[in-house]
Amino acid sequence: MKKRLFLIISMLAVAFTLAGCSSNDKKVAFDYDNDTIAAYANTLANGYIKLSEDEAVVENWEANGTDAVYISGQGQQVSISQSDVDAVKVFSSMEKDYGKFESLDSTYEIEEVKDTVIVTLTAKCEKETAEVKVTFVDDTARFNYLCEFYQMDADSLIAQGVYPYKPSEFETGKVQTLGEKMKDAGTNTIIGMGIVFVVLIFISFVISLLKYVPMLLDKETREKRKAEKAKVAAGAAGTDEAAEEQKPSNAVVDIVNTETGASVMDDSQLVAVISAAVAAYESGNNSQVTYPSNDKLVARPIRRVRR
């Protein structure tokens, strides 16, 4: 039992270890430079934060969406995408949750998730420190088209602020302290260990029930053998009864009339038959001698042959 339990625990540990491993060999479809993409994310975040501080812009964009009109500082009308509207909504709620925005740190973290690149920035706010995540997706097709259209190389186009990627999502959240991270890690560990112990207890319970399986199988086997023995005994009893019926009777059988039931043999005939039978028995079972009587009755010994 201990060996089985140890084997189960080892298998579960290996399964959890393999599940926690991930491959970082996968690369995104577009090329990027860490400093360049981080600076681009910083510029976008600062711009949307300033827009979110203008209540008129927020109300206009939330009410009209992509139909809203945005006039740039140079007095030019700028088209608005759905990602712009979503970004303003996200950053407008940041001030309510973490206080008035102060500045963005120069530090950043970059992570590749599937076909996207996520840049994480740190925003200092009045109440708490928040983190800003900007997700970039592939935009290589548009970038290559612009390179051919303007007859420019990639570096020159990037210098003009055009990149082979574009922002798709903005997200803000609270920066957790070391104590909060340890608390969350401890909670997750306790939950994971609890699930493992529950599974082990269930498996142990199932293993403990396996001892009843042979008993059930033996019961079925015993009932089957009992039925076979009863069948054999019934067949043997039938054979004995048939053999008893086939045995010759030692009693002297009288010859009677089937219609009246009266005997058709008189005393002299009966005496002759009995005398002939006795004489035949005394002369031997294998002899076949006939003994005529005065009444012209012939008695012959009958030999039964069992088949």
PDB file of C-alpha atoms in Angstrom:
ATOM      1  CA  MET A   1       0.000   0.000   0.000  1.00  0.00           C
ATOM      2  CA  LYS A   2       2.829   2.416   0.864  1.00  0.00           C
ATOM      3  CA  LYS A   3       4.611   1.670  -2.405  1.00  0.00           C
ATOM      4  CA  ARG A   4       1.445   2.357  -4.394  1.00  0.00           C
ATOM      5  CA  LEU A   5       0.874   5.638  -2.565  1.00  0.00           C
ATOM      6  CA  PHE A   6       4.480   6.708  -3.169  1.00  0.00           C
ATOM      7  CA  LEU A   7       4.158   5.838  -6.861  1.00  0.00           C
ATOM      8  CA  ILE A   8       0.948   7.874  -7.192  1.00  0.00           C
ATOM      9  CA  ILE A   9       2.508  10.910  -5.482  1.00  0.00           C
ATOM     10  CA  SER A  10       5.556  10.702  -7.764  1.00  0.00           C
ATOM     11  CA  MET A  11       3.387  10.529 -10.888  1.00  0.00           C
ATOM     12  CA  LEU A  12       1.343  13.548  -9.794  1.00  0.00           C
ATOM     13  CA  ALA A  13       4.502  15.539  -9.040  1.00  0.00           C
ATOM     14  CA  VAL A  14       5.901  14.789 -12.497  1.00  0.00           C
ATOM     15  CA  ALA A  15       2.573  15.722 -14.129  1.00  0.00           C
ATOM     16  CA  PHE A  16       2.412  19.078 -12.327  1.00  0.00           C
ATOM     17  CA  THR A  17       6.050  19.800 -13.190  1.00  0.00           C
ATOM     18  CA  LEU A  18       5.510  19.125 -16.887  1.00  0.00           C
ATOM     19  CA  ALA A  19       2.304  21.178 -16.881  1.00  0.00           C
ATOM     20  CA  GLY A  20       4.161  24.144 -15.423  1.00  0.00           C
ATOM     21  CA  CYS A  21       6.848  24.075 -18.080  1.00  0.00           C
ATOM     22  CA  SER A  22       6.374  26.254 -21.155  1.00  0.00           C
ATOM     23  CA  SER A  23       8.361  26.801 -24.294  1.00  0.00           C
ATOM     24  CA  ASN A  24       9.769  30.247 -25.037  1.00  0.00           C
ATOM     25  CA  ASP A  25      11.166  29.266 -28.421  1.00  0.00           C
ATOM     26  CA  LYS A  26       8.167  30.653 -30.303  1.00  0.00           C
ATOM     27  CA  LYS A  27       8.781  34.079 -31.823  1.00  0.00           C
ATOM     28  CA  VAL A  28       6.282  36.651 -33.009  1.00  0.00           C
ATOM     29  CA  ALA A  29       5.792  37.314 -36.708  1.00  0.00           C
ATOM     30  CA  PHE A  30       7.193  40.856 -36.684  1.00  0.00           C
ATOM     31  CA  ASP A  31      10.612  42.305 -35.820  1.00  0.00           C
ATOM     32  CA  TYR A  32      10.997  44.781 -32.994  1.00  0.00           C
ATOM     33  CA  ASP A  33      13.620  46.458 -30.848  1.00  0.00           C
ATOM     34  CA  ASN A  34      13.040  46.462 -27.083  1.00  0.00           C
ATOM     35  CA  ASP A  35      13.899  50.114 -26.516  1.00  0.00           C
ATOM     36  CA  THR A  36      11.957  51.255 -29.578  1.00  0.00           C
ATOM     37  CA  ILE A  37       8.767  49.369 -28.755  1.00  0.00           C
ATOM     38  CA  ALA A  38       8.990  50.423 -25.079  1.00  0.00           C
ATOM     39  CA  ALA A  39       9.400  54.092 -26.084  1.00  0.00           C
ATOM     40  CA  TYR A  40       6.427  53.743 -28.445  1.00  0.00           C
ATOM     41  CA  ALA A  41       4.314  52.264 -25.639  1.00  0.00           C
ATOM     42  CA  ASN A  42       5.374  55.103 -23.324  1.00  0.00           C
ATOM     43  CA  THR A  43       4.375  57.731 -25.902  1.00  0.00           C
ATOM     44  CA  LEU A  44       0.986  56.081 -26.478  1.00  0.00           C
ATOM     45  CA  ALA A  45       0.273  55.789 -22.740  1.00  0.00           C
ATOM     46  CA  ASN A  46       1.158  59.424 -22.069  1.00  0.00           C
ATOM     47  CA  GLY A  47      -1.028  60.590 -24.943  1.00  0.00           C
ATOM     48  CA  TYR A  48      -4.081  58.587 -23.883  1.00  0.00           C
ATOM     49  CA  ILE A  49      -3.637  59.605 -20.237  1.00  0.00           C
ATOM     50  CA  LYS A  50      -3.717  63.289 -21.224  1.00  0.00           C
ATOM     51  CA  LEU A  51      -6.809  62.693 -23.350  1.00  0.00           C
ATOM     52  CA  SER A  52      -8.509  60.834 -20.491  1.00  0.00           C
ATOM     53  CA  GLU A  53      -7.977  63.852 -18.232  1.00  0.00           C
ATOM     54  CA  ASP A  54     -10.136  65.963 -20.553  1.00  0.00           C
ATOM     55  CA  GLU A  55     -13.707  65.241 -19.475  1.00  0.00           C
ATOM     56  CA  ALA A  56     -15.154  66.657 -22.674  1.00  0.00           C
ATOM     57  CA  VAL A  57     -13.100  64.291 -24.811  1.00  0.00           C
ATOM     58  CA  VAL A  58     -14.002  61.315 -22.623  1.00  0.00           C
ATOM     59  CA  GLU A  59     -17.727  62.071 -22.761  1.00  0.00           C
ATOM     60  CA  ASN A  60     -17.588  62.651 -26.507  1.00  0.00           C
ATOM     61  CA  TRP A  61     -15.667  59.446 -27.218  1.00  0.00           C
ATOM     62  CA  GLU A  62     -17.745  57.317 -24.862  1.00  0.00           C
ATOM     63  CA  ALA A  63     -20.975  58.624 -26.382  1.00  0.00           C
ATOM     64  CA  ASN A  64     -20.051  58.555 -30.074  1.00  0.00           C
ATOM     65  CA  GLY A  65     -17.291  55.938 -30.250  1.00  0.00           C
ATOM     66  CA  THR A  66     -15.509  55.906 -33.607  1.00  0.00           C
ATOM     67  CA  ASP A  67     -17.943  58.543 -34.913  1.00  0.00           C
ATOM     68  CA  ALA A  68     -16.488  61.116 -32.510  1.00  0.00           C
ATOM     69  CA  VAL A  69     -14.384  63.924 -33.898  1.00  0.00           C
ATOM     70  CA  TYR A  70     -10.927  64.631 -32.467  1.00  0.00           C
ATOM     71  CA  ILE A  71      -9.081  67.827 -33.288  1.00  0.00           C
ATOM     72  CA  SER A  72      -5.328  67.632 -32.746  1.00  0.00           C
ATOM     73  CA  GLY A  73      -3.219  70.427 -31.292  1.00  0.00           C
ATOM     74  CA  GLN A  74      -2.371  71.545 -34.816  1.00  0.00           C
ATOM     75  CA  GLY A  75      -6.061  71.947 -35.583  1.00  0.00           C
ATOM     76  CA  GLN A  76      -6.208  68.869 -37.769  1.00  0.00           C
ATOM     77  CA  GLN A  77      -9.079  66.402 -37.618  1.00  0.00           C
ATOM     78  CA  VAL A  78      -7.774  62.976 -36.621  1.00  0.00           C
ATOM     79  CA  SER A  79      -9.589  59.723 -37.300  1.00  0.00           C
ATOM     80  CA  ILE A  80     -10.472  57.654 -34.255  1.00  0.00           C
ATOM     81  CA  SER A  81     -10.257  53.860 -34.077  1.00  0.00           C
ATOM     82  CA  GLN A  82     -11.992  51.544 -31.664  1.00  0.00           C
ATOM     83  CA  SER A  83      -8.695  50.889 -29.888  1.00  0.00           C
ATOM     84  CA  ASP A  84      -8.408  54.658 -29.260  1.00  0.00           C
ATOM     85  CA  VAL A  85     -11.857  54.733 -27.671  1.00  0.00           C
ATOM     86  CA  ASP A  86     -11.092  51.676 -25.515  1.00  0.00           C
ATOM     87  CA  ALA A  87      -7.757  53.157 -24.415  1.00  0.00           C
ATOM     88  CA  VAL A  88      -9.355  56.423 -23.280  1.00  0.00           C
ATOM     89  CA  LYS A  89     -11.960  54.460 -21.301  1.00  0.00           C
ATOM     90  CA  VAL A  90      -9.223  52.411 -19.607  1.00  0.00           C
ATOM     91  CA  PHE A  91      -7.065  55.376 -18.625  1.00  0.00           C
ATOM     92  CA  SER A  92     -10.049  57.449 -17.486  1.00  0.00           C
ATOM     93  CA  SER A  93     -10.760  54.830 -14.805  1.00  0.00           C
ATOM     94  CA  MET A  94      -7.117  54.778 -13.641  1.00  0.00           C
ATOM     95  CA  GLU A  95      -7.438  58.113 -11.850  1.00  0.00           C
ATOM     96  CA  LYS A  96     -10.510  56.880  -9.951  1.00  0.00           C
ATOM     97  CA  ASP A  97      -8.740  53.709  -8.784  1.00  0.00           C
ATOM     98  CA  TYR A  98      -5.189  54.904  -8.076  1.00  0.00           C
ATOM     99  CA  GLY A  99      -5.384  58.682  -7.844  1.00  0.00           C
ATOM    100  CA  LYS A 100      -4.187  61.458 -10.104  1.00  0.00           C
ATOM    101  CA  PHE A 101      -1.515  60.400 -12.584  1.00  0.00           C
ATOM    102  CA  GLU A 102       1.976  61.818 -11.969  1.00  0.00           C
ATOM    103  CA  SER A 103       4.512  60.176 -14.298  1.00  0.00           C
ATOM    104  CA  LEU A 104       5.679  57.009 -16.066  1.00  0.00           C
ATOM    105  CA  ASP A 105       8.931  55.331 -15.031  1.00  0.00           C
ATOM    106  CA  SER A 106      11.591  54.639 -17.602  1.00  0.00           C
ATOM    107  CA  THR A 107      11.725  50.974 -16.573  1.00  0.00           C
ATOM    108  CA  TYR A 108       9.745  48.441 -18.564  1.00  0.00           C
ATOM    109  CA  GLU A 109       9.178  44.710 -19.037  1.00  0.00           C
ATOM    110  CA  ILE A 110       8.591  42.964 -22.368  1.00  0.00           C
ATOM    111  CA  GLU A 111       6.870  39.589 -22.722  1.00  0.00           C
ATOM    112  CA  GLU A 112       5.871  37.575 -25.782  1.00  0.00           C
ATOM    113  CA  VAL A 113       2.502  35.829 -25.469  1.00  0.00           C
ATOM    114  CA  LYS A 114       1.500  33.757 -28.495  1.00  0.00           C
ATOM    115  CA  ASP A 115       1.568  36.194 -31.454  1.00  0.00           C
ATOM    116  CA  THR A 116       1.651  39.370 -29.365  1.00  0.00           C
ATOM    117  CA  VAL A 117       4.199  41.468 -27.486  1.00  0.00           C
ATOM    118  CA  ILE A 118       3.150  42.914 -24.117  1.00  0.00           C
ATOM    119  CA  VAL A 119       5.033  45.942 -22.774  1.00  0.00           C
ATOM    120  CA  THR A 120       4.517  46.644 -19.060  1.00  0.00           C
ATOM    121  CA  LEU A 121       5.149  50.170 -17.773  1.00  0.00           C
ATOM    122  CA  THR A 122       5.023  51.561 -14.222  1.00  0.00           C
ATOM    123  CA  ALA A 123       2.817  54.597 -13.582  1.00  0.00           C
ATOM    124  CA  LYS A 124       3.211  56.660 -10.414  1.00  0.00           C
ATOM    125  CA  CYS A 125      -0.152  57.917  -9.188  1.00  0.00           C
ATOM    126  CA  GLU A 126      -1.228  59.972  -6.200  1.00  0.00           C
ATOM    127  CA  LYS A 127      -2.637  57.056  -4.140  1.00  0.00           C
ATOM    128  CA  GLU A 128      -0.882  53.940  -5.409  1.00  0.00           C
ATOM    129  CA  THR A 129       1.552  52.788  -8.042  1.00  0.00           C
ATOM    130  CA  ALA A 130      -0.138  51.251 -11.061  1.00  0.00           C
ATOM    131  CA  GLU A 131       1.125  49.245 -13.987  1.00  0.00           C
ATOM    132  CA  VAL A 132       0.170  49.900 -17.595  1.00  0.00           C
ATOM    133  CA  LYS A 133       0.224  47.039 -20.101  1.00  0.00           C
ATOM    134  CA  VAL A 134       0.245  47.755 -23.830  1.00  0.00           C
ATOM    135  CA  THR A 135      -0.315  44.809 -26.191  1.00  0.00           C
ATOM    136  CA  PHE A 136       1.101  44.993 -29.726  1.00  0.00           C
ATOM    137  CA  VAL A 137       0.064  42.815 -32.671  1.00  0.00           C
ATOM    138  CA  ASP A 138       1.484  42.255 -36.156  1.00  0.00           C
ATOM    139  CA  ASP A 139       1.055  45.050 -38.728  1.00  0.00           C
ATOM    140  CA  THR A 140       3.773  43.994 -41.168  1.00  0.00           C
ATOM    141  CA  ALA A 141       1.520  44.022 -44.240  1.00  0.00           C
ATOM    142  CA  ARG A 142       0.675  47.711 -43.825  1.00  0.00           C
ATOM    143  CA  PHE A 143       4.307  48.542 -42.982  1.00  0.00           C
ATOM    144  CA  ASN A 144       5.632  46.845 -46.148  1.00  0.00           C
ATOM    145  CA  TYR A 145       2.991  48.556 -48.260  1.00  0.00           C
ATOM    146  CA  LEU A 146       4.042  51.978 -46.947  1.00  0.00           C
ATOM    147  CA  CYS A 147       7.696  51.164 -47.611  1.00  0.00           C
ATOM    148  CA  GLU A 148       6.914  50.434 -51.263  1.00  0.00           C
ATOM    149  CA  PHE A 149       4.519  53.364 -51.609  1.00  0.00           C
ATOM    150  CA  TYR A 150       6.942  55.979 -50.256  1.00  0.00           C
ATOM    151  CA  GLN A 151      10.029  54.232 -51.632  1.00  0.00           C
ATOM    152  CA  MET A 152      11.631  54.200 -48.174  1.00  0.00           C
ATOM    153  CA  ASP A 153      13.571  51.564 -46.300  1.00  0.00           C
ATOM    154  CA  ALA A 154      12.357  50.124 -42.981  1.00  0.00           C
ATOM    155  CA  ASP A 155      14.679  52.200 -40.771  1.00  0.00           C
ATOM    156  CA  SER A 156      13.642  55.454 -42.410  1.00  0.00           C
ATOM    157  CA  LEU A 157       9.961  54.613 -42.010  1.00  0.00           C
ATOM    158  CA  ILE A 158      10.454  53.685 -38.347  1.00  0.00           C
ATOM    159  CA  ALA A 159      12.205  57.018 -37.831  1.00  0.00           C
ATOM    160  CA  GLN A 160       9.011  58.684 -39.087  1.00  0.00           C
ATOM    161  CA  GLY A 161       7.000  56.905 -36.373  1.00  0.00           C
ATOM    162  CA  VAL A 162       5.627  54.040 -38.494  1.00  0.00           C
ATOM    163  CA  TYR A 163       6.203  50.521 -37.113  1.00  0.00           C
ATOM    164  CA  PRO A 164       5.513  46.945 -38.269  1.00  0.00           C
ATOM    165  CA  TYR A 165       3.256  46.506 -35.239  1.00  0.00           C
ATOM    166  CA  LYS A 166       0.313  48.341 -33.744  1.00  0.00           C
ATOM    167  CA  PRO A 167      -1.321  48.578 -30.299  1.00  0.00           C
ATOM    168  CA  SER A 168      -4.392  46.395 -29.823  1.00  0.00           C
ATOM    169  CA  GLU A 169      -5.147  46.589 -26.098  1.00  0.00           C
ATOM    170  CA  PHE A 170      -4.422  48.702 -23.033  1.00  0.00           C
ATOM    171  CA  GLU A 171      -4.740  47.509 -19.460  1.00  0.00           C
ATOM    172  CA  THR A 172      -4.092  49.049 -16.060  1.00  0.00           C
ATOM    173  CA  GLY A 173      -3.685  47.310 -12.725  1.00  0.00           C
ATOM    174  CA  LYS A 174      -2.274  47.650  -9.265  1.00  0.00           C
ATOM    175  CA  VAL A 175       1.407  46.948  -8.695  1.00  0.00           C
ATOM    176  CA  GLN A 176       1.595  44.283  -6.020  1.00  0.00           C
ATOM    177  CA  THR A 177       4.091  44.578  -3.207  1.00  0.00           C
ATOM    178  CA  LEU A 178       6.322  41.689  -2.179  1.00  0.00           C
ATOM    179  CA  GLY A 179       4.029  40.902   0.750  1.00  0.00           C
ATOM    180  CA  GLU A 180       0.950  40.788  -1.481  1.00  0.00           C
ATOM    181  CA  LYS A 181       2.741  38.548  -3.967  1.00  0.00           C
ATOM    182  CA  MET A 182       3.807  36.195  -1.163  1.00  0.00           C
ATOM    183  CA  LYS A 183       0.250  36.137   0.147  1.00  0.00           C
ATOM    184  CA  ASP A 184      -1.160  35.237  -3.260  1.00  0.00           C
ATOM    185  CA  ALA A 185       1.547  32.624  -3.768  1.00  0.00           C
ATOM    186  CA  GLY A 186       0.789  31.073  -0.372  1.00  0.00           C
ATOM    187  CA  THR A 187      -2.926  30.990  -1.123  1.00  0.00           C
ATOM    188  CA  ASN A 188      -2.345  29.320  -4.479  1.00  0.00           C
ATOM    189  CA  THR A 189       0.031  26.807  -2.875  1.00  0.00           C
ATOM    190  CA  ILE A 190      -2.481  25.882  -0.176  1.00  0.00           C
ATOM    191  CA  ILE A 191      -5.249  25.473  -2.742  1.00  0.00           C
ATOM    192  CA  GLY A 192      -3.023  23.325  -4.959  1.00  0.00           C
ATOM    193  CA  MET A 193      -1.897  21.099  -2.080  1.00  0.00           C
ATOM    194  CA  GLY A 194      -5.494  20.749  -0.917  1.00  0.00           C
ATOM    195  CA  ILE A 195      -6.565  19.582  -4.357  1.00  0.00           C
ATOM    196  CA  VAL A 196      -3.670  17.098  -4.487  1.00  0.00           C
ATOM    197  CA  PHE A 197      -4.546  15.634  -1.069  1.00  0.00           C
ATOM    198  CA  VAL A 198      -8.216  15.331  -2.006  1.00  0.00           C
ATOM    199  CA  VAL A 199      -7.238  13.444  -5.164  1.00  0.00           C
ATOM    200  CA  LEU A 200      -4.886  11.175  -3.190  1.00  0.00           C
ATOM    201  CA  ILE A 201      -7.584  10.416  -0.621  1.00  0.00           C
ATOM    202  CA  PHE A 202     -10.029   9.558  -3.388  1.00  0.00           C
ATOM    203  CA  ILE A 203      -7.490   7.290  -5.104  1.00  0.00           C
ATOM    204  CA  SER A 204      -6.715   5.560  -1.786  1.00  0.00           C
ATOM    205  CA  PHE A 205     -10.424   4.991  -1.234  1.00  0.00           C
ATOM    206  CA  VAL A 206     -10.768   3.442  -4.692  1.00  0.00           C
ATOM    207  CA  ILE A 207      -7.738   1.205  -4.069  1.00  0.00           C
ATOM    208  CA  SER A 208      -9.214   0.056  -0.747  1.00  0.00           C
ATOM    209  CA  LEU A 209     -12.350  -1.103  -2.565  1.00  0.00           C
ATOM    210  CA  LEU A 210     -10.358  -3.336  -4.918  1.00  0.00           C
ATOM    211  CA  LYS A 211     -10.175  -6.074  -2.264  1.00  0.00           C
ATOM    212  CA  TYR A 212     -13.900  -6.723  -2.715  1.00  0.00           C
ATOM    213  CA  VAL A 213     -13.558  -7.439  -6.425  1.00  0.00           C
ATOM    214  CA  PRO A 214     -12.190 -11.026  -6.012  1.00  0.00           C
ATOM    215  CA  MET A 215     -14.989 -11.794  -3.547  1.00  0.00           C
ATOM    216  CA  LEU A 216     -17.604 -10.767  -6.080  1.00  0.00           C
ATOM    217  CA  LEU A 217     -15.903 -12.787  -8.802  1.00  0.00           C
ATOM    218  CA  ASP A 218     -15.606 -15.852  -6.500  1.00  0.00           C
ATOM    219  CA  LYS A 219     -19.296 -15.588  -5.641  1.00  0.00           C
ATOM    220  CA  GLU A 220     -20.250 -15.679  -9.294  1.00  0.00           C
ATOM    221  CA  THR A 221     -17.883 -18.614  -9.887  1.00  0.00           C
ATOM    222  CA  ARG A 222     -19.342 -20.552  -6.938  1.00  0.00           C
ATOM    223  CA  GLU A 223     -22.884 -20.023  -8.157  1.00  0.00           C
ATOM    224  CA  LYS A 224     -21.896 -21.159 -11.636  1.00  0.00           C
ATOM    225  CA  ARG A 225     -20.191 -24.311 -10.315  1.00  0.00           C
ATOM    226  CA  LYS A 226     -23.169 -25.044  -8.086  1.00  0.00           C
ATOM    227  CA  ALA A 227     -25.516 -24.828 -11.061  1.00  0.00           C
ATOM    228  CA  GLU A 228     -23.254 -27.145 -13.096  1.00  0.00           C
ATOM    229  CA  LYS A 229     -23.126 -29.699 -10.257  1.00  0.00           C
ATOM    230  CA  ALA A 230     -26.918 -29.621  -9.923  1.00  0.00           C
ATOM    231  CA  LYS A 231     -27.251 -30.177 -13.657  1.00  0.00           C
ATOM    232  CA  VAL A 232     -24.818 -33.127 -13.571  1.00  0.00           C
ATOM    233  CA  ALA A 233     -26.622 -34.640 -10.565  1.00  0.00           C
ATOM    234  CA  ALA A 234     -29.979 -34.330 -12.298  1.00  0.00           C
ATOM    235  CA  GLY A 235     -28.579 -36.067 -15.399  1.00  0.00           C
ATOM    236  CA  ALA A 236     -27.104 -38.888 -13.298  1.00  0.00           C
ATOM    237  CA  ALA A 237     -30.420 -39.404 -11.493  1.00  0.00           C
ATOM    238  CA  GLY A 238     -32.244 -39.651 -14.827  1.00  0.00           C
ATOM    239  CA  THR A 239     -29.720 -42.233 -16.072  1.00  0.00           C
ATOM    240  CA  ASP A 240     -30.188 -44.385 -12.931  1.00  0.00           C
ATOM    241  CA  GLU A 241     -33.956 -44.313 -13.307  1.00  0.00           C
ATOM    242  CA  ALA A 242     -33.681 -45.374 -16.947  1.00  0.00           C
ATOM    243  CA  ALA A 243     -31.333 -48.214 -15.977  1.00  0.00           C
ATOM    244  CA  GLU A 244     -33.724 -49.399 -13.280  1.00  0.00           C
ATOM    245  CA  GLU A 245     -36.548 -49.431 -15.792  1.00  0.00           C
ATOM    246  CA  GLN A 246     -34.472 -51.522 -18.232  1.00  0.00           C
ATOM    247  CA  LYS A 247     -33.639 -54.244 -15.638  1.00  0.00           C
ATOM    248  CA  PRO A 248     -35.578 -57.511 -16.142  1.00  0.00           C
ATOM    249  CA  SER A 249     -38.168 -58.317 -13.529  1.00  0.00           C
ATOM    250  CA  ASN A 250     -37.751 -61.544 -11.482  1.00  0.00           C
ATOM    251  CA  ALA A 251     -41.475 -61.970 -10.999  1.00  0.00           C
ATOM    252  CA  VAL A 252     -43.459 -64.458 -13.088  1.00  0.00           C
ATOM    253  CA  VAL A 253     -45.717 -62.579 -15.429  1.00  0.00           C
ATOM    254  CA  ASP A 254     -49.042 -64.091 -16.247  1.00  0.00           C
ATOM    255  CA  ILE A 255     -50.547 -63.935 -19.727  1.00  0.00           C
ATOM    256  CA  VAL A 256     -53.922 -62.235 -19.666  1.00  0.00           C
ATOM    257  CA  ASN A 257     -56.552 -61.273 -22.192  1.00  0.00           C
ATOM    258  CA  THR A 258     -56.284 -57.572 -22.982  1.00  0.00           C
ATOM    259  CA  GLU A 259     -60.062 -57.214 -23.418  1.00  0.00           C
ATOM    260  CA  THR A 260     -61.417 -59.132 -20.414  1.00  0.00           C
ATOM    261  CA  GLY A 261     -58.353 -59.111 -18.185  1.00  0.00           C
ATOM    262  CA  ALA A 262     -58.785 -62.878 -17.500  1.00  0.00           C
ATOM    263  CA  SER A 263     -55.875 -65.311 -17.609  1.00  0.00           C
ATOM    264  CA  VAL A 264     -55.575 -67.362 -20.800  1.00  0.00           C
ATOM    265  CA  MET A 265     -53.291 -69.939 -19.208  1.00  0.00           C
ATOM    266  CA  ASP A 266     -54.701 -72.968 -17.369  1.00  0.00           C
ATOM    267  CA  ASP A 267     -52.875 -74.808 -14.618  1.00  0.00           C
ATOM    268  CA  SER A 268     -51.376 -77.480 -16.831  1.00  0.00           C
ATOM    269  CA  GLN A 269     -49.913 -74.941 -19.230  1.00  0.00           C
ATOM    270  CA  LEU A 270     -48.491 -72.906 -16.366  1.00  0.00           C
ATOM    271  CA  VAL A 271     -46.880 -76.004 -14.866  1.00  0.00           C
ATOM    272  CA  ALA A 272     -45.384 -76.903 -18.243  1.00  0.00           C
ATOM    273  CA  VAL A 273     -43.927 -73.460 -18.730  1.00  0.00           C
ATOM    274  CA  ILE A 274     -42.414 -73.359 -15.254  1.00  0.00           C
ATOM    275  CA  SER A 275     -40.974 -76.861 -15.639  1.00  0.00           C
ATOM    276  CA  ALA A 276     -39.394 -75.994 -18.970  1.00  0.00           C
ATOM    277  CA  ALA A 277     -37.894 -72.828 -17.539  1.00  0.00           C
ATOM    278  CA  VAL A 278     -36.388 -74.680 -14.575  1.00  0.00           C
ATOM    279  CA  ALA A 279     -34.930 -77.350 -16.851  1.00  0.00           C
ATOM    280  CA  ALA A 280     -33.429 -74.724 -19.120  1.00  0.00           C
ATOM    281  CA  TYR A 281     -31.837 -72.922 -16.183  1.00  0.00           C
ATOM    282  CA  GLU A 282     -30.298 -76.160 -14.855  1.00  0.00           C
ATOM    283  CA  SER A 283     -28.819 -77.097 -18.230  1.00  0.00           C
ATOM    284  CA  GLY A 284     -26.934 -73.771 -18.516  1.00  0.00           C
ATOM    285  CA  ASN A 285     -27.537 -70.252 -19.669  1.00  0.00           C
ATOM    286  CA  ASN A 286     -25.760 -70.767 -23.017  1.00  0.00           C
ATOM    287  CA  SER A 287     -27.597 -73.873 -24.097  1.00  0.00           C
ATOM    288  CA  GLN A 288     -30.516 -73.518 -26.413  1.00  0.00           C
ATOM    289  CA  VAL A 289     -32.471 -76.758 -25.822  1.00  0.00           C
ATOM    290  CA  THR A 290     -36.166 -77.012 -26.403  1.00  0.00           C
ATOM    291  CA  TYR A 291     -38.445 -78.998 -24.111  1.00  0.00           C
ATOM    292  CA  PRO A 292     -41.721 -80.070 -25.630  1.00  0.00           C
ATOM    293  CA  SER A 293     -44.577 -80.790 -23.265  1.00  0.00           C
ATOM    294  CA  ASN A 294     -47.602 -82.996 -23.544  1.00  0.00           C
ATOM    295  CA  ASP A 295     -49.695 -80.010 -24.541  1.00  0.00           C
ATOM    296  CA  LYS A 296     -47.381 -79.294 -27.481  1.00  0.00           C
ATOM    297  CA  LEU A 297     -45.980 -76.226 -25.770  1.00  0.00           C
ATOM    298  CA  VAL A 298     -42.319 -75.463 -26.450  1.00  0.00           C
ATOM    299  CA  ALA A 299     -40.286 -73.479 -23.883  1.00  0.00           C
ATOM    300  CA  ARG A 300     -37.147 -71.798 -25.092  1.00  0.00           C
ATOM    301  CA  PRO A 301     -34.763 -69.779 -22.926  1.00  0.00           C
ATOM    302  CA  ILE A 302     -34.681 -66.086 -23.798  1.00  0.00           C
ATOM    303  CA  ARG A 303     -31.397 -64.287 -23.484  1.00  0.00           C
ATOM    304  CA  ARG A 304     -31.535 -60.511 -23.029  1.00  0.00           C
ATOM    305  CA  VAL A 305     -28.748 -58.476 -24.582  1.00  0.00           C
ATOM    306  CA  ARG A 306     -28.152 -54.944 -23.255  1.00  0.00           C
ATOM    307  CA  ARG A 307     -27.138 -52.334 -25.778  1.00  0.00           C
TER     308      ARG A 307
END
